[in-house]
PDB file of C-alpha atoms and ligand atoms in Angstrom:
ATOM      1  CA  UNK A  35      -1.750  -3.197  12.981  1.00 92.00           C
ATOM      2  CA  UNK A  36       1.773  -2.517  11.627  1.00 93.00           C
ATOM      3  CA  UNK A  37       0.917  -4.534   8.517  1.00 95.00           C
ATOM      4  CA  UNK A  38      -1.632  -1.891   7.508  1.00 96.00           C
ATOM      5  CA  UNK A  39       1.119   0.718   7.118  1.00 97.00           C
ATOM      6  CA  UNK A  40       2.595   1.345   3.667  1.00 96.00           C
ATOM      7  CA  UNK A  41       5.589   3.282   4.951  1.00 96.00           C
ATOM      8  CA  UNK A  42       6.798   5.128   8.014  1.00 97.00           C
ATOM      9  CA  UNK A  43       7.153   8.892   7.517  1.00 97.00           C
ATOM     10  CA  UNK A  44       8.443   9.873  10.973  1.00 98.00           C
ATOM     11  CA  UNK A  45       9.913   7.330  13.342  1.00 98.00           C
ATOM     12  CA  UNK A  46       9.336   7.461  17.087  1.00 98.00           C
ATOM     13  CA  UNK A  47      12.941   8.635  17.535  1.00 98.00           C
ATOM     14  CA  UNK A  48      12.573  11.436  14.970  1.00 98.00           C
ATOM     15  CA  UNK A  49       9.370  12.603  16.659  1.00 98.00           C
ATOM     16  CA  UNK A  50      10.984  12.632  20.113  1.00 97.00           C
ATOM     17  CA  UNK A  51      13.961  14.589  18.828  1.00 98.00           C
ATOM     18  CA  UNK A  52      11.771  17.223  17.164  1.00 98.00           C
ATOM     19  CA  UNK A  53       9.638  17.472  20.308  1.00 98.00           C
ATOM     20  CA  UNK A  54      12.693  18.287  22.390  1.00 98.00           C
ATOM     21  CA  UNK A  55      13.543  21.139  20.028  1.00 98.00           C
ATOM     22  CA  UNK A  56       9.983  22.483  20.093  1.00 98.00           C
ATOM     23  CA  UNK A  57       9.765  22.158  23.880  1.00 98.00           C
ATOM     24  CA  UNK A  58      12.941  24.212  24.228  1.00 98.00           C
ATOM     25  CA  UNK A  59      11.592  26.928  21.911  1.00 98.00           C
ATOM     26  CA  UNK A  60       8.248  26.990  23.726  1.00 98.00           C
ATOM     27  CA  UNK A  61       9.909  27.090  27.148  1.00 98.00           C
ATOM     28  CA  UNK A  62      11.917  30.121  26.050  1.00 97.00           C
ATOM     29  CA  UNK A  63       8.810  31.836  24.645  1.00 97.00           C
ATOM     30  CA  UNK A  64       6.544  31.114  27.631  1.00 98.00           C
ATOM     31  CA  UNK A  65       9.014  31.127  30.552  1.00 96.00           C
ATOM     32  CA  UNK A  66       7.363  33.991  32.485  1.00 94.00           C
ATOM     33  CA  UNK A  67       3.888  33.715  30.959  1.00 98.00           C
ATOM     34  CA  UNK A  68       2.328  30.756  32.818  1.00 98.00           C
ATOM     35  CA  UNK A  69       0.560  29.572  29.657  1.00 98.00           C
ATOM     36  CA  UNK A  70      -2.549  27.468  29.445  1.00 98.00           C
ATOM     37  CA  UNK A  71      -1.845  24.567  27.128  1.00 98.00           C
ATOM     38  CA  UNK A  72      -5.018  23.660  25.244  1.00 98.00           C
ATOM     39  CA  UNK A  73      -4.829  20.163  23.835  1.00 98.00           C
ATOM     40  CA  UNK A  74      -7.330  19.312  21.107  1.00 97.00           C
ATOM     41  CA  UNK A  75      -8.919  15.927  21.719  1.00 96.00           C
ATOM     42  CA  UNK A  76      -8.441  13.288  20.727  1.00 95.00           C
ATOM     43  CA  UNK A  77      -5.593  13.181  18.256  1.00 96.00           C
ATOM     44  CA  UNK A  78      -3.311  15.733  19.939  1.00 98.00           C
ATOM     45  CA  UNK A  79      -3.191  13.984  23.316  1.00 97.00           C
ATOM     46  CA  UNK A  80      -0.111  11.861  22.645  1.00 98.00           C
ATOM     47  CA  UNK A  81       1.872  14.775  21.245  1.00 98.00           C
ATOM     48  CA  UNK A  82       0.695  17.114  24.023  1.00 98.00           C
ATOM     49  CA  UNK A  83       1.789  14.802  26.820  1.00 97.00           C
ATOM     50  CA  UNK A  84       5.233  14.219  25.325  1.00 97.00           C
ATOM     51  CA  UNK A  85       5.717  17.922  24.610  1.00 98.00           C
ATOM     52  CA  UNK A  86       4.380  19.052  27.988  1.00 97.00           C
ATOM     53  CA  UNK A  87       6.714  16.897  30.037  1.00 96.00           C
ATOM     54  CA  UNK A  88       9.697  18.291  28.144  1.00 97.00           C
ATOM     55  CA  UNK A  89       8.760  21.908  29.000  1.00 96.00           C
ATOM     56  CA  UNK A  90      10.493  23.106  32.156  1.00 94.00           C
ATOM     57  CA  UNK A  91       8.176  26.046  32.904  1.00 97.00           C
ATOM     58  CA  UNK A  92       5.030  26.828  34.893  1.00 98.00           C
ATOM     59  CA  UNK A  93       2.176  25.824  32.598  1.00 98.00           C
ATOM     60  CA  UNK A  94      -1.346  24.476  33.013  1.00 98.00           C
ATOM     61  CA  UNK A  95      -3.102  21.909  30.892  1.00 98.00           C
ATOM     62  CA  UNK A  96      -6.660  21.803  29.613  1.00 98.00           C
ATOM     63  CA  UNK A  97      -8.549  19.931  26.909  1.00 98.00           C
ATOM     64  CA  UNK A  98     -11.097  20.847  24.306  1.00 98.00           C
ATOM     65  CA  UNK A  99     -12.865  18.492  21.935  1.00 96.00           C
ATOM     66  CA  UNK A 100     -13.911  19.545  18.470  1.00 92.00           C
ATOM     67  CA  UNK A 101     -14.532  17.212  15.601  1.00 80.00           C
ATOM     68  CA  UNK A 102     -15.059  17.411  11.865  1.00 76.00           C
ATOM     69  CA  UNK A 103     -13.959  14.046  10.507  1.00 63.00           C
ATOM     70  CA  UNK A 104     -16.264  11.617  12.257  1.00 59.00           C
ATOM     71  CA  UNK A 105     -13.526   8.979  12.022  1.00 55.00           C
ATOM     72  CA  UNK A 106     -13.174   8.778   8.216  1.00 58.00           C
ATOM     73  CA  UNK A 107     -10.614  10.172   5.780  1.00 61.00           C
ATOM     74  CA  UNK A 108     -12.492  13.282   4.594  1.00 64.00           C
ATOM     75  CA  UNK A 109     -13.258  16.407   6.591  1.00 63.00           C
ATOM     76  CA  UNK A 110     -17.018  16.938   6.818  1.00 64.00           C
ATOM     77  CA  UNK A 111     -16.437  20.687   6.592  1.00 73.00           C
ATOM     78  CA  UNK A 112     -18.587  21.243   9.659  1.00 84.00           C
ATOM     79  CA  UNK A 113     -16.747  21.648  12.960  1.00 89.00           C
ATOM     80  CA  UNK A 114     -18.551  20.948  16.210  1.00 89.00           C
ATOM     81  CA  UNK A 115     -17.609  21.760  19.806  1.00 94.00           C
ATOM     82  CA  UNK A 116     -18.003  18.498  21.718  1.00 95.00           C
ATOM     83  CA  UNK A 117     -16.328  19.280  25.047  1.00 97.00           C
ATOM     84  CA  UNK A 118     -15.318  22.681  26.391  1.00 98.00           C
ATOM     85  CA  UNK A 119     -12.369  23.873  28.483  1.00 98.00           C
ATOM     86  CA  UNK A 120     -12.433  23.871  32.296  1.00 98.00           C
ATOM     87  CA  UNK A 121     -10.412  27.096  32.524  1.00 97.00           C
ATOM     88  CA  UNK A 122     -11.506  30.673  31.969  1.00 97.00           C
ATOM     89  CA  UNK A 123      -8.985  31.926  29.411  1.00 98.00           C
ATOM     90  CA  UNK A 124      -9.619  35.665  29.809  1.00 97.00           C
ATOM     91  CA  UNK A 125      -6.217  37.381  30.035  1.00 97.00           C
ATOM     92  CA  UNK A 126      -4.334  34.088  29.622  1.00 98.00           C
ATOM     93  CA  UNK A 127      -1.555  33.197  27.235  1.00 98.00           C
ATOM     94  CA  UNK A 128      -3.026  30.225  25.418  1.00 98.00           C
ATOM     95  CA  UNK A 129      -1.038  27.683  23.468  1.00 98.00           C
ATOM     96  CA  UNK A 130      -3.221  25.394  21.348  1.00 98.00           C
ATOM     97  CA  UNK A 131      -1.615  22.015  20.685  1.00 98.00           C
ATOM     98  CA  UNK A 132      -2.756  20.069  17.631  1.00 98.00           C
ATOM     99  CA  UNK A 133      -1.612  16.845  16.017  1.00 97.00           C
ATOM    100  CA  UNK A 134      -2.238  18.046  12.454  1.00 97.00           C
ATOM    101  CA  UNK A 135      -3.473  21.076  10.531  1.00 97.00           C
ATOM    102  CA  UNK A 136      -4.984  19.899   7.254  1.00 95.00           C
ATOM    103  CA  UNK A 137      -7.907  21.879   5.779  1.00 93.00           C
ATOM    104  CA  UNK A 138      -7.433  24.315   8.676  1.00 95.00           C
ATOM    105  CA  UNK A 139     -11.151  24.312   9.485  1.00 95.00           C
ATOM    106  CA  UNK A 140     -10.678  22.910  12.986  1.00 95.00           C
ATOM    107  CA  UNK A 141      -7.977  25.421  13.859  1.00 96.00           C
ATOM    108  CA  UNK A 142      -9.932  28.362  12.441  1.00 96.00           C
ATOM    109  CA  UNK A 143     -12.973  27.336  14.464  1.00 95.00           C
ATOM    110  CA  UNK A 144     -10.854  27.046  17.618  1.00 96.00           C
ATOM    111  CA  UNK A 145      -9.012  30.321  17.190  1.00 96.00           C
ATOM    112  CA  UNK A 146     -12.276  32.190  16.567  1.00 94.00           C
ATOM    113  CA  UNK A 147     -13.816  30.574  19.651  1.00 94.00           C
ATOM    114  CA  UNK A 148     -10.837  31.433  21.883  1.00 96.00           C
ATOM    115  CA  UNK A 149     -10.523  34.977  20.540  1.00 95.00           C
ATOM    116  CA  UNK A 150     -14.106  35.653  21.582  1.00 96.00           C
ATOM    117  CA  UNK A 151     -13.094  34.806  25.163  1.00 96.00           C
ATOM    118  CA  UNK A 152     -10.479  37.568  25.462  1.00 94.00           C
ATOM    119  CA  UNK A 153      -7.322  35.535  25.797  1.00 96.00           C
ATOM    120  CA  UNK A 154      -4.194  37.675  26.125  1.00 97.00           C
ATOM    121  CA  UNK A 155      -2.470  35.739  23.366  1.00 97.00           C
ATOM    122  CA  UNK A 156      -3.258  32.676  21.281  1.00 98.00           C
ATOM    123  CA  UNK A 157      -0.586  30.658  19.546  1.00 98.00           C
ATOM    124  CA  UNK A 158      -0.638  27.231  17.975  1.00 98.00           C
ATOM    125  CA  UNK A 159       1.841  24.364  18.008  1.00 98.00           C
ATOM    126  CA  UNK A 160       1.050  21.487  15.666  1.00 98.00           C
ATOM    127  CA  UNK A 161       3.080  18.308  15.367  1.00 98.00           C
ATOM    128  CA  UNK A 162       2.239  18.088  11.660  1.00 98.00           C
ATOM    129  CA  UNK A 163       1.240  20.581   9.008  1.00 98.00           C
ATOM    130  CA  UNK A 164      -0.189  19.569   5.641  1.00 97.00           C
ATOM    131  CA  UNK A 165      -0.098  22.862   3.674  1.00 96.00           C
ATOM    132  CA  UNK A 166      -1.493  21.269   0.493  1.00 96.00           C
ATOM    133  CA  UNK A 167      -4.691  20.371   2.315  1.00 94.00           C
ATOM    134  CA  UNK A 168      -5.544  23.927   3.341  1.00 96.00           C
ATOM    135  CA  UNK A 169      -8.967  25.356   2.410  1.00 95.00           C
ATOM    136  CA  UNK A 170      -9.075  28.161   4.990  1.00 95.00           C
ATOM    137  CA  UNK A 171      -6.308  30.649   5.667  1.00 96.00           C
ATOM    138  CA  UNK A 172      -4.844  29.670   9.006  1.00 97.00           C
ATOM    139  CA  UNK A 173      -1.327  28.925  10.196  1.00 96.00           C
ATOM    140  CA  UNK A 174       0.367  27.240  13.153  1.00 98.00           C
ATOM    141  CA  UNK A 175       3.080  29.262  14.889  1.00 98.00           C
ATOM    142  CA  UNK A 176       5.165  26.198  15.702  1.00 98.00           C
ATOM    143  CA  UNK A 177       5.265  23.097  13.499  1.00 98.00           C
ATOM    144  CA  UNK A 178       7.009  19.788  14.051  1.00 98.00           C
ATOM    145  CA  UNK A 179       7.035  18.601  10.441  1.00 98.00           C
ATOM    146  CA  UNK A 180       5.481  19.562   7.115  1.00 97.00           C
ATOM    147  CA  UNK A 181       3.878  16.482   5.620  1.00 96.00           C
ATOM    148  CA  UNK A 182       2.781  15.433   2.130  1.00 91.00           C
ATOM    149  CA  UNK A 183      -0.864  15.199   1.096  1.00 92.00           C
ATOM    150  CA  UNK A 184      -1.381  11.553   2.036  1.00 91.00           C
ATOM    151  CA  UNK A 185      -3.593   9.887   4.583  1.00 91.00           C
ATOM    152  CA  UNK A 186      -1.487   9.529   7.711  1.00 95.00           C
ATOM    153  CA  UNK A 187      -2.048   7.577  10.898  1.00 97.00           C
ATOM    154  CA  UNK A 188      -0.193   6.967  14.131  1.00 98.00           C
ATOM    155  CA  UNK A 189       0.981   8.955  17.137  1.00 98.00           C
ATOM    156  CA  UNK A 190      -2.547  10.264  17.698  1.00 98.00           C
ATOM    157  CA  UNK A 191      -3.753  10.293  14.106  1.00 97.00           C
ATOM    158  CA  UNK A 192      -6.542   7.817  13.482  1.00 96.00           C
ATOM    159  CA  UNK A 193      -8.600   6.028  10.914  1.00 95.00           C
ATOM    160  CA  UNK A 194     -12.024   5.187  12.364  1.00 94.00           C
ATOM    161  CA  UNK A 195     -10.542   5.666  15.836  1.00 94.00           C
ATOM    162  CA  UNK A 196      -7.744   3.126  15.342  1.00 97.00           C
ATOM    163  CA  UNK A 197      -3.968   3.422  14.824  1.00 98.00           C
ATOM    164  CA  UNK A 198      -3.561   6.292  17.326  1.00 98.00           C
ATOM    165  CA  UNK A 199      -1.293   4.072  19.416  1.00 98.00           C
ATOM    166  CA  UNK A 200       1.322   3.513  16.725  1.00 98.00           C
ATOM    167  CA  UNK A 201       4.506   5.149  18.087  1.00 97.00           C
ATOM    168  CA  UNK A 202       5.359   6.576  14.648  1.00 98.00           C
ATOM    169  CA  UNK A 203       3.546   8.465  11.856  1.00 98.00           C
ATOM    170  CA  UNK A 204       2.966   6.478   8.703  1.00 97.00           C
ATOM    171  CA  UNK A 205       0.953   6.252   5.498  1.00 96.00           C
ATOM    172  CA  UNK A 206      -2.005   3.912   5.689  1.00 94.00           C
ATOM    173  CA  UNK A 207      -2.266   1.404   2.847  1.00 94.00           C
ATOM    174  CA  UNK A 208      -5.093   2.599   0.549  1.00 91.00           C
ATOM    175  CA  UNK A 209      -6.456  -0.960   0.548  1.00 92.00           C
ATOM    176  CA  UNK A 210      -7.376  -0.465   4.218  1.00 92.00           C
ATOM    177  CA  UNK A 211      -9.751   2.429   3.605  1.00 85.00           C
ATOM    178  CA  UNK A 212     -10.941   1.212   0.200  1.00 83.00           C
ATOM    179  CA  UNK A 213     -12.644  -1.751   1.915  1.00 66.00           C
TER     180      UNK A 213
HETATM  181  C1  PRP B  51      -8.256  15.921  13.287  1.00 69.40           C
HETATM  182  C2  PRP B  51      -6.989  16.515  13.878  1.00 69.40           C
HETATM  183  C3  PRP B  51      -7.226  17.987  13.835  1.00 69.40           C
HETATM  184  C4  PRP B  51      -8.104  18.155  12.620  1.00 69.40           C
HETATM  185  C5  PRP B  51      -7.288  18.691  11.491  1.00 69.40           C
HETATM  186  O1  PRP B  51      -9.235  15.873  14.280  1.00 69.40           O
HETATM  187  O2  PRP B  51      -6.789  16.060  15.205  1.00 69.40           O
HETATM  188  O3  PRP B  51      -7.918  18.445  14.973  1.00 69.40           O
HETATM  189  O4  PRP B  51      -8.612  16.865  12.293  1.00 69.40           O
HETATM  190  O5  PRP B  51      -8.013  18.718  10.305  1.00 69.40           O
HETATM  191  P1  PRP B  51      -8.520  20.029   9.590  1.00 69.40           P
HETATM  192  O6  PRP B  51      -7.347  20.972   9.525  1.00 69.40           O
HETATM  193  O7  PRP B  51      -8.896  19.530   8.225  1.00 69.40           O
HETATM  194  O8  PRP B  51      -9.664  20.588  10.328  1.00 69.40           O
HETATM  195  P2  PRP B  51     -10.590  15.024  14.139  1.00 69.40           P
HETATM  196  O9  PRP B  51     -11.709  15.985  13.837  1.00 69.40           O
HETATM  197  O10 PRP B  51     -10.405  13.885  13.180  1.00 69.40           O
HETATM  198  O11 PRP B  51     -10.797  14.483  15.603  1.00 69.40           O
HETATM  199  P3  PRP B  51      -9.824  13.508  16.453  1.00 69.40           P
HETATM  200  O12 PRP B  51      -8.632  14.333  16.876  1.00 69.40           O
HETATM  201  O13 PRP B  51     -10.676  13.112  17.597  1.00 69.40           O
HETATM  202  O14 PRP B  51      -9.420  12.357  15.570  1.00 69.40           O
END
């Protein structure tokens, strides 16, 4: 699997270090707010777990599944809700955790959905942000790293469902998806 990677962008150590900083910031922000952490399946799971266990506050965890890529490299432009939350979010402080914001379509869809449910506050923490990819106007409140406009895999990010278990974020060799 490692042979399919052109270069590593963020090492496992760099990711862990940045997560500790974000977890500290989020703990300060949410200390008395008992937030509901909403992790967006599937890509954000690895980041969520590592971030969550670094946050020393009362917080609950829930999952939502939306999808627009269908496993390939291009967003289909159509976002679907595949699996809903277990929690009622009315009056809750909600923190959405994403692995990457690219076109922004997924995040826009999610924020609109959660707003309709009368959350007290909605903020977003994304491990990666790819500002050059944006087609809708949406922004994460907390970002791990800004990344270039390349196809990235690892640490939750996939190509056809694979590479999520790489401990780092890297650029996939174009020859892999040109096949
Ligand atoms: C990926 C990623 C984000 C979204 C970002 O999810 O996890 O949720 O795309 O892209 P966007 O800003 O262009 O909408 P995907 O739909 O591939 O599902 P997955 O997490 O299950 O891989």
